[in-house]
C-alpha cells in the first residue's frame, strides 16, 4: 500500500541511498543527568560572558561557511540556562530565502537517538526488553548467519554490535510495507564480525529496531515515533514526510561544483525503509528541545513525564564495544555514541550525513550543555567537523577537550603491517552488492590513503578529502588533508587473534584487509 505522503517538491526518486553516518558521533556517558528531578525548560537572566560566547560561535560559523562555500546553516545551543537558536545564509542558492532557527533540514543519523528513545519508552512500560532476542518480537528475523539470527538482542541492534553488514540501502518503495520488506531482505546480509565483538556502525540494525516498534505498537514506524516522542515533546517541525510540514521553509541540498555550492534536488530523496536510521526532518529549535529533554528528568516541556530518569541514564551507559566514529568512543549506549574527553567529563553525541545535508549534535550532562548544528551542502562536513569533532565548542561552552592526538612520523617497517588493499561493502538502492576498495601505502612516515576506481586506479583526493593517515598512538590515526592538515576525524586499525591487522575502521565502517 502506498503511504500517500509526498516527497520534497524539489526531489526526484530513483537514486541509490548513500550511507547515513554519524559524522560527529561518539561520546562517553555519565550515569547522571544534569539537573535530574527538575525541569530544564526555563531560562535565566542574560549574562555578558554568555552573549560574548554566543557571538564568538556565530563568528566561527560565518567564517567556516565562507571558507567552504556552505550556503546555509542553523545552530542551537543550551548554555548557562539560555537558548541560542539562529540561522545563517540561505536555503537555496537558486531561490535564496534566509535560514532561521525554524528552517527544516534532514538530520540524517541523528534520527537514531529518536528511535532509541522510543524503544526506551516501551522498555519503561514493560512492553520491550533490551536483552530479549529480536526473534522474541520478530519470529522470522534472519541474517545470513543462523546463530546470530537466533541470538541477537534488541540491545545489540541499538549499540551497533550485531556484526553483520550495516550499509544495506535497498529501496522498497514508499508503501507502509517498506520496512517489513526491507527486514525480510536482510537474510542475505553477511556476518562481518562476531556478535557483540566489535563496534561497526550499522544502519540496518537500527532499521530492525524500527520494525520491532511497528510490531509492538501495531502502527507504522513513523506513526509510532510521532505518538511516543514527537507529539509529547511538542516537536511540531520534526516529521518524516514533507506533506506533514506544508508551509514551513526547507533547506535544499547542495553538491559542490568547482568549489561552489550547486542545488541538486535528487539529493533529497531517501528510501522509506531507512527512516528508523536516518529519515527525520527537523529544525535547530526542535533539535535543541530534544537535547534538553535528554539533559532533564524525562519530562516534556509541559511537565508530563515521558521517560523515567533511569531509562534516560541507561541510554548513556556503555553497553557496546568502543572504537572510532570520527572521534574516539568509550563505547556505545542505546543509540548514543559515548565520547571520552581529556578531563574525564563524558559527552553524549551523534550526528548525521546524507547527500547534501550534514549535521552534528551532542549533550554534556555534567555541564548542562547541549549543541546542534545543521547544514545544507556537501561541504557542510567541514563545519560539523569544526564544531562537533574538533573541540572548539566543547572547550568554550563545557570547559573540556578531546583526548590528545599528536601526529607521529613512523618508519617504513613500523608502517608495513598496515599497508595493503582494504575493502568495504555496501548494498545499493537497487539491491546490488558493491565493493569499495582503498589502498594504504607508506609515504614520508605516514600512510597515503587512496580510493580505487572500478578500473583499480587510485583516485586523487579533492579539496577536503582524506589524503593521508598519521598515527598518534598504536593503531589509531588522524585523517589529513592534501596539505597535511588534520581534518579532525580519527580512525583505527583492528588486529586479529595472532596480532595481524585485519580491519581498518573509518567512519565506523569495517574495511577488511585483503593483501599487503
XYZ file of C-alpha atoms in Angstrom:
516
model
C 0.000 0.000 0.000
C 1.279 3.453 -0.844
C 1.653 5.819 2.071
C 0.052 8.775 0.342
C 2.891 11.005 1.554
C 4.623 13.294 -0.918
C 8.321 13.827 -1.229
C 10.021 17.215 -1.130
C 8.612 19.265 -4.014
C 12.121 19.651 -5.462
C 13.068 15.984 -5.032
C 13.397 13.173 -7.509
C 13.495 9.470 -6.801
C 15.470 6.603 -8.214
C 18.946 7.338 -6.885
C 20.510 4.768 -4.575
C 20.614 5.829 -0.974
C 24.062 6.651 0.326
C 25.425 5.960 3.782
C 23.707 7.670 6.692
C 26.569 8.194 9.088
C 27.032 9.972 12.389
C 29.983 12.021 11.315
C 30.089 13.822 14.608
C 29.449 10.786 16.684
C 30.933 9.161 19.701
C 30.867 10.034 23.334
C 31.384 8.673 26.783
C 28.416 8.961 29.080
C 27.663 9.782 32.580
C 25.228 7.787 34.598
C 23.907 11.042 35.989
C 21.905 13.607 34.050
C 22.276 17.277 34.807
C 19.527 18.788 36.893
C 17.820 15.451 37.427
C 14.477 15.864 39.103
C 13.844 19.389 37.830
C 12.700 20.927 34.590
C 15.309 22.354 32.215
C 12.716 24.185 30.145
C 13.316 27.592 31.659
C 15.833 30.371 31.238
C 17.886 32.677 33.428
C 18.764 36.372 33.031
C 21.296 37.261 30.328
C 24.984 37.397 31.198
C 27.691 39.298 29.369
C 30.004 36.280 29.108
C 27.185 34.196 27.644
C 26.453 36.801 24.971
C 30.154 37.024 24.165
C 30.437 33.260 23.670
C 27.330 33.158 21.522
C 28.841 35.948 19.417
C 32.123 34.072 19.048
C 30.207 30.983 17.916
C 28.278 32.982 15.340
C 31.526 34.440 14.006
C 33.093 30.975 13.822
C 30.134 29.602 11.862
C 30.126 32.504 9.407
C 33.869 32.163 8.857
C 33.644 28.416 8.173
C 30.646 28.870 5.870
C 32.510 31.437 3.807
C 35.684 29.329 3.665
C 33.855 26.209 2.478
C 31.038 27.703 0.373
C 28.252 26.459 2.654
C 25.000 28.181 1.606
C 23.040 27.740 4.832
C 23.295 26.548 8.412
C 21.352 26.674 11.662
C 22.595 26.293 15.228
C 21.094 25.648 18.632
C 22.924 25.946 21.972
C 21.822 25.459 25.570
C 24.327 27.113 27.918
C 24.010 28.570 31.424
C 20.245 28.365 31.326
C 19.891 30.171 27.991
C 18.982 29.106 24.479
C 20.760 30.467 21.426
C 18.980 29.468 18.205
C 19.608 31.162 14.872
C 20.173 30.632 11.176
C 22.858 31.715 8.724
C 22.902 32.107 4.964
C 20.230 30.899 2.566
C 18.066 27.855 1.963
C 18.870 27.521 -1.741
C 21.409 29.252 -3.965
C 18.898 29.224 -6.854
C 15.964 30.591 -4.863
C 17.516 32.168 -1.771
C 15.496 32.639 1.368
C 17.092 33.285 4.752
C 17.745 30.348 7.058
C 16.472 30.762 10.616
C 16.201 28.541 13.671
C 12.962 27.003 12.391
C 14.180 26.146 8.877
C 13.897 22.430 8.137
C 16.860 20.171 7.327
C 17.328 16.439 7.102
C 19.012 15.409 10.351
C 20.013 12.001 8.914
C 21.517 9.672 11.532
C 20.565 11.878 14.457
C 17.247 10.108 13.850
C 18.794 7.071 15.573
C 18.548 8.528 19.112
C 14.862 9.209 18.419
C 14.433 5.534 17.541
C 16.360 4.531 20.658
C 14.373 6.871 22.899
C 11.085 5.491 21.568
C 12.305 1.960 22.267
C 13.141 3.002 25.829
C 9.626 4.331 26.345
C 8.348 0.842 25.602
C 11.031 -0.712 27.812
C 9.898 1.651 30.573
C 6.321 0.459 30.033
C 7.325 -3.207 30.194
C 6.487 -3.849 26.543
C 10.077 -4.429 25.399
C 13.190 -5.962 26.957
C 16.576 -4.749 25.703
C 18.156 -8.135 26.407
C 15.454 -10.208 24.713
C 16.273 -11.655 21.305
C 14.981 -9.931 18.212
C 13.028 -13.110 17.435
C 11.008 -12.518 20.593
C 9.307 -9.753 18.612
C 10.077 -10.742 15.003
C 9.950 -14.586 14.933
C 11.036 -14.825 11.297
C 14.025 -12.487 11.591
C 17.135 -13.728 9.802
C 20.512 -12.636 8.505
C 22.969 -14.940 6.739
C 24.377 -16.422 9.969
C 21.745 -18.686 11.614
C 23.330 -18.460 15.072
C 23.326 -14.667 15.019
C 19.780 -14.638 13.642
C 18.569 -16.611 16.640
C 20.671 -14.912 19.321
C 21.000 -11.214 18.516
C 19.313 -8.980 21.083
C 17.471 -5.699 20.863
C 20.307 -4.043 22.796
C 22.870 -5.271 20.236
C 20.827 -3.673 17.474
C 20.928 -0.342 19.271
C 24.617 -0.345 20.237
C 25.929 -1.353 16.783
C 27.322 -4.706 17.929
C 25.292 -7.149 15.796
C 28.260 -7.706 13.476
C 26.532 -8.045 10.105
C 26.881 -5.761 7.067
C 25.302 -2.482 8.113
C 25.194 -0.427 4.913
C 22.177 -2.079 3.313
C 20.196 0.564 1.423
C 17.861 -1.348 -0.870
C 14.802 0.720 -1.707
C 11.423 -0.968 -1.166
C 9.293 1.988 -2.140
C 7.055 4.404 -0.276
C 4.391 1.984 0.940
C 3.655 1.160 4.557
C 5.184 -2.290 3.993
C 8.602 -0.854 3.041
C 10.237 -1.631 6.384
C 8.696 -5.117 6.539
C 10.080 -5.951 3.122
C 13.443 -4.417 3.978
C 13.875 -6.542 7.098
C 12.815 -9.688 5.221
C 15.547 -8.913 2.679
C 18.208 -8.903 5.390
C 18.502 -12.688 5.155
C 21.267 -12.072 2.605
C 23.434 -9.904 4.880
C 26.840 -11.466 5.614
C 28.364 -11.501 9.087
C 31.497 -9.337 9.245
C 32.434 -9.891 12.878
C 31.249 -11.907 15.834
C 28.062 -10.760 17.530
C 28.969 -8.339 20.329
C 32.639 -8.436 19.384
C 33.299 -5.186 17.523
C 31.732 -1.796 17.116
C 30.763 -1.388 13.465
C 28.303 1.352 12.529
C 25.142 -0.423 11.448
C 22.248 1.346 9.789
C 20.334 -1.843 9.034
C 20.357 -2.941 12.681
C 18.616 0.292 13.703
C 16.049 -0.341 10.973
C 15.297 -3.724 12.561
C 14.647 -1.890 15.832
C 12.237 0.315 13.903
C 10.419 -2.778 12.673
C 10.189 -4.003 16.282
C 8.478 -0.699 17.137
C 5.976 -1.348 14.358
C 5.155 -4.827 15.634
C 4.754 -3.841 19.265
C 2.722 -0.666 18.640
C 0.659 -2.026 15.745
C 1.371 1.111 13.701
C 3.873 2.281 11.135
C 7.300 3.214 12.451
C 6.715 6.885 11.616
C 3.400 6.987 13.473
C 4.968 5.239 16.460
C 7.661 7.927 16.682
C 5.044 10.662 16.430
C 2.913 9.114 19.174
C 5.763 8.185 21.509
C 8.023 11.233 21.117
C 7.312 13.976 18.616
C 3.846 14.939 19.808
C 4.529 14.574 23.569
C 7.704 16.683 23.230
C 5.843 19.252 21.091
C 8.308 18.822 18.220
C 5.864 20.133 15.652
C 8.508 20.779 12.984
C 10.003 17.289 13.212
C 8.465 14.721 10.867
C 9.364 12.133 8.221
C 7.116 13.355 5.390
C 7.079 16.759 3.773
C 3.301 16.846 3.367
C 3.114 17.000 7.170
C 5.274 20.135 7.070
C 3.414 22.221 4.500
C 4.030 25.945 4.888
C 7.416 25.584 6.553
C 10.721 26.601 4.994
C 13.092 23.840 3.826
C 16.856 23.957 3.377
C 17.666 22.495 -0.046
C 20.566 20.051 -0.541
C 23.641 21.229 -2.466
C 26.571 19.476 -4.090
C 29.941 21.089 -4.737
C 30.860 22.058 -8.317
C 34.230 23.729 -8.897
C 34.340 24.837 -5.285
C 30.853 26.323 -5.283
C 27.542 25.021 -3.960
C 25.000 23.939 -6.585
C 21.427 22.939 -5.776
C 20.749 19.273 -6.566
C 17.118 18.188 -5.964
C 17.952 14.492 -6.425
C 19.873 14.555 -3.156
C 16.701 14.959 -1.107
C 15.234 11.509 -1.751
C 15.728 8.682 0.778
C 14.023 5.279 0.807
C 11.302 4.955 3.426
C 12.825 1.695 4.665
C 15.703 3.737 6.100
C 13.514 6.059 8.167
C 14.482 4.499 11.547
C 18.188 5.088 10.899
C 18.063 8.478 9.200
C 14.741 9.757 7.846
C 13.746 12.622 10.122
C 13.380 16.231 9.005
C 13.763 18.809 11.783
C 14.879 22.291 12.798
C 17.608 23.570 15.077
C 14.969 24.714 17.572
C 13.300 21.298 17.727
C 16.684 19.573 17.953
C 17.591 21.718 20.935
C 14.292 20.839 22.617
C 15.109 17.141 22.132
C 18.598 17.721 23.541
C 17.240 19.473 26.618
C 14.843 16.580 27.182
C 17.865 14.292 27.353
C 19.553 16.656 29.816
C 16.496 16.650 32.046
C 14.477 14.281 34.170
C 12.388 12.698 31.411
C 9.655 15.334 31.369
C 8.179 17.111 28.350
C 8.153 20.934 28.149
C 4.677 20.939 29.761
C 5.875 18.786 32.666
C 4.358 15.496 31.504
C 6.543 12.510 32.325
C 7.754 10.865 29.081
C 10.567 8.643 30.316
C 11.897 7.761 33.746
C 15.290 9.216 34.734
C 16.620 5.670 34.989
C 15.792 4.945 31.358
C 17.477 8.173 30.252
C 20.587 7.193 32.186
C 20.590 3.674 30.774
C 20.738 5.104 27.276
C 24.003 6.781 28.288
C 25.715 3.768 29.850
C 28.363 1.956 27.810
C 26.854 -1.357 26.731
C 28.636 -1.980 23.438
C 32.279 -2.029 22.315
C 34.210 1.129 21.517
C 36.493 2.223 18.701
C 36.198 5.278 16.479
C 33.427 7.132 14.711
C 35.079 10.417 13.688
C 36.025 10.741 17.383
C 37.203 8.057 19.770
C 34.486 6.112 21.560
C 34.436 4.646 25.043
C 31.630 2.553 23.629
C 28.029 2.766 22.548
C 24.941 3.174 24.669
C 21.403 2.853 23.400
C 21.930 4.611 20.018
C 24.203 7.194 21.660
C 27.902 7.364 20.850
C 29.818 7.830 24.089
C 32.842 10.055 23.743
C 35.724 10.431 26.208
C 37.412 13.735 26.962
C 40.759 14.652 28.459
C 39.029 15.856 31.637
C 37.046 12.604 32.017
C 33.807 14.520 31.574
C 31.589 12.406 29.325
C 29.971 13.659 26.125
C 26.901 12.043 24.568
C 26.890 12.525 20.841
C 25.532 11.752 17.420
C 25.369 13.400 14.041
C 24.165 12.684 10.559
C 25.197 12.721 6.923
C 23.132 12.274 3.782
C 23.877 13.700 0.357
C 23.790 17.479 0.548
C 22.888 17.761 4.251
C 25.144 17.249 7.285
C 24.508 17.785 10.975
C 26.061 17.457 14.419
C 24.503 17.000 17.860
C 25.798 16.479 21.395
C 24.947 16.963 25.052
C 27.257 17.185 28.072
C 25.113 16.114 31.034
C 27.690 17.044 33.691
C 27.872 20.598 32.348
C 24.202 21.060 31.389
C 25.275 21.943 27.830
C 23.643 20.991 24.535
C 24.610 21.783 20.955
C 23.259 21.124 17.482
C 24.225 22.374 14.014
C 22.547 21.705 10.646
C 23.923 22.442 7.163
C 22.664 22.197 3.591
C 25.674 21.280 1.429
C 28.231 18.533 0.900
C 30.862 20.922 2.240
C 28.861 21.144 5.459
C 31.046 18.372 6.832
C 33.777 20.965 7.284
C 31.533 22.966 9.620
C 30.180 19.986 11.557
C 33.734 18.686 11.957
C 34.998 22.063 13.186
C 32.224 22.297 15.771
C 31.436 18.705 16.774
C 34.528 16.596 16.018
C 37.125 19.188 16.939
C 36.632 20.507 20.478
C 36.206 24.213 19.704
C 32.657 24.233 21.114
C 33.407 21.828 23.957
C 36.279 23.983 25.225
C 34.291 27.197 25.268
C 30.904 26.020 26.471
C 31.762 22.961 28.576
C 35.400 23.540 29.555
C 36.548 20.168 28.219
C 38.713 18.961 25.347
C 39.441 15.960 23.154
C 41.890 13.273 24.139
C 45.358 14.413 22.985
C 46.420 13.354 19.490
C 49.847 14.497 18.294
C 50.737 13.133 14.830
C 53.800 10.878 14.731
C 56.235 10.065 11.956
C 56.803 6.296 11.722
C 59.465 4.274 9.963
C 58.739 2.167 6.884
C 58.987 -1.012 8.972
C 56.504 0.365 11.502
C 54.039 1.236 8.725
C 54.442 -2.041 6.832
C 51.822 -4.044 8.817
C 49.152 -1.510 7.842
C 49.948 -1.251 4.141
C 47.736 -3.000 1.628
C 44.350 -3.119 -0.034
C 41.145 -2.888 2.010
C 37.539 -3.459 1.009
C 34.172 -2.372 2.422
C 30.787 -3.448 1.095
C 27.515 -1.606 0.528
C 24.188 -2.833 -0.836
C 22.885 -0.057 -3.079
C 19.305 1.129 -3.540
C 18.732 -1.295 -6.406
C 19.928 -4.238 -4.316
C 23.377 -4.529 -5.919
C 26.223 -5.536 -3.599
C 29.138 -3.213 -4.312
C 32.729 -3.368 -3.123
C 34.661 -0.194 -2.301
C 38.438 -0.646 -2.398
C 41.111 1.549 -0.862
C 44.878 1.225 -0.767
C 47.209 2.330 2.020
C 50.919 2.820 1.288
C 53.777 4.154 3.392
C 54.887 7.657 2.428
C 57.124 10.010 4.431
C 56.281 8.500 7.792
C 52.531 8.332 7.184
C 50.055 6.228 5.251
C 48.902 7.537 1.900
C 45.147 6.897 1.558
C 43.700 6.309 -1.912
C 40.258 5.210 -3.013
C 40.485 2.889 -6.037
C 38.348 3.262 -9.148
C 36.439 0.312 -10.709
C 39.440 0.102 -13.060
C 41.676 -0.393 -9.994
C 43.323 3.021 -10.366
C 43.887 5.369 -7.429
C 41.630 8.421 -7.349
C 43.333 11.627 -6.253
C 41.538 13.339 -3.364
C 39.690 16.586 -3.922
C 39.509 19.588 -1.602
C 38.607 18.412 1.878
C 39.025 14.712 1.086
C 41.293 12.452 3.103
C 44.778 12.264 1.604
C 46.808 10.560 4.342
C 46.690 9.000 7.793
C 49.028 9.964 10.640
C 49.396 7.740 13.675
C 49.067 9.398 17.071
C 49.150 6.197 19.124
C 49.349 2.499 18.360
C 46.708 1.536 15.776
C 44.968 4.959 15.945
C 45.264 7.611 13.221
C 44.223 11.136 12.336
C 42.935 11.807 8.816
C 44.879 14.509 6.924
C 44.026 16.851 4.055
C 46.167 17.157 0.929
C 48.159 19.949 2.617
C 48.842 17.724 5.630
C 46.364 19.483 7.913
C 44.436 17.167 10.271
C 40.779 17.035 9.271
C 39.765 16.378 12.882
C 38.498 12.843 12.328
C 40.070 9.776 13.926
C 40.138 6.190 12.699
C 41.693 2.954 13.897
C 43.035 -0.455 12.926
C 41.810 -3.704 14.470
C 44.049 -6.715 14.935
C 43.155 -10.398 14.861
C 43.923 -13.126 17.378
C 47.509 -13.523 16.136
C 48.223 -9.801 16.224
C 47.920 -9.125 12.495
C 45.965 -6.146 11.137
C 42.566 -7.426 9.986
C 40.379 -4.305 9.715
C 40.700 -0.586 9.106
C 37.754 1.194 10.726
C 36.946 4.524 9.066
C 33.708 6.386 9.702
C 32.715 3.484 11.902
C 32.784 1.104 8.922
C 34.920 -2.025 8.802
C 37.278 -2.206 5.825
C 38.725 -5.713 5.560
C 42.418 -6.037 4.751
C 42.867 -8.170 1.640
C 46.542 -8.120 0.634
C 49.778 -6.459 1.667
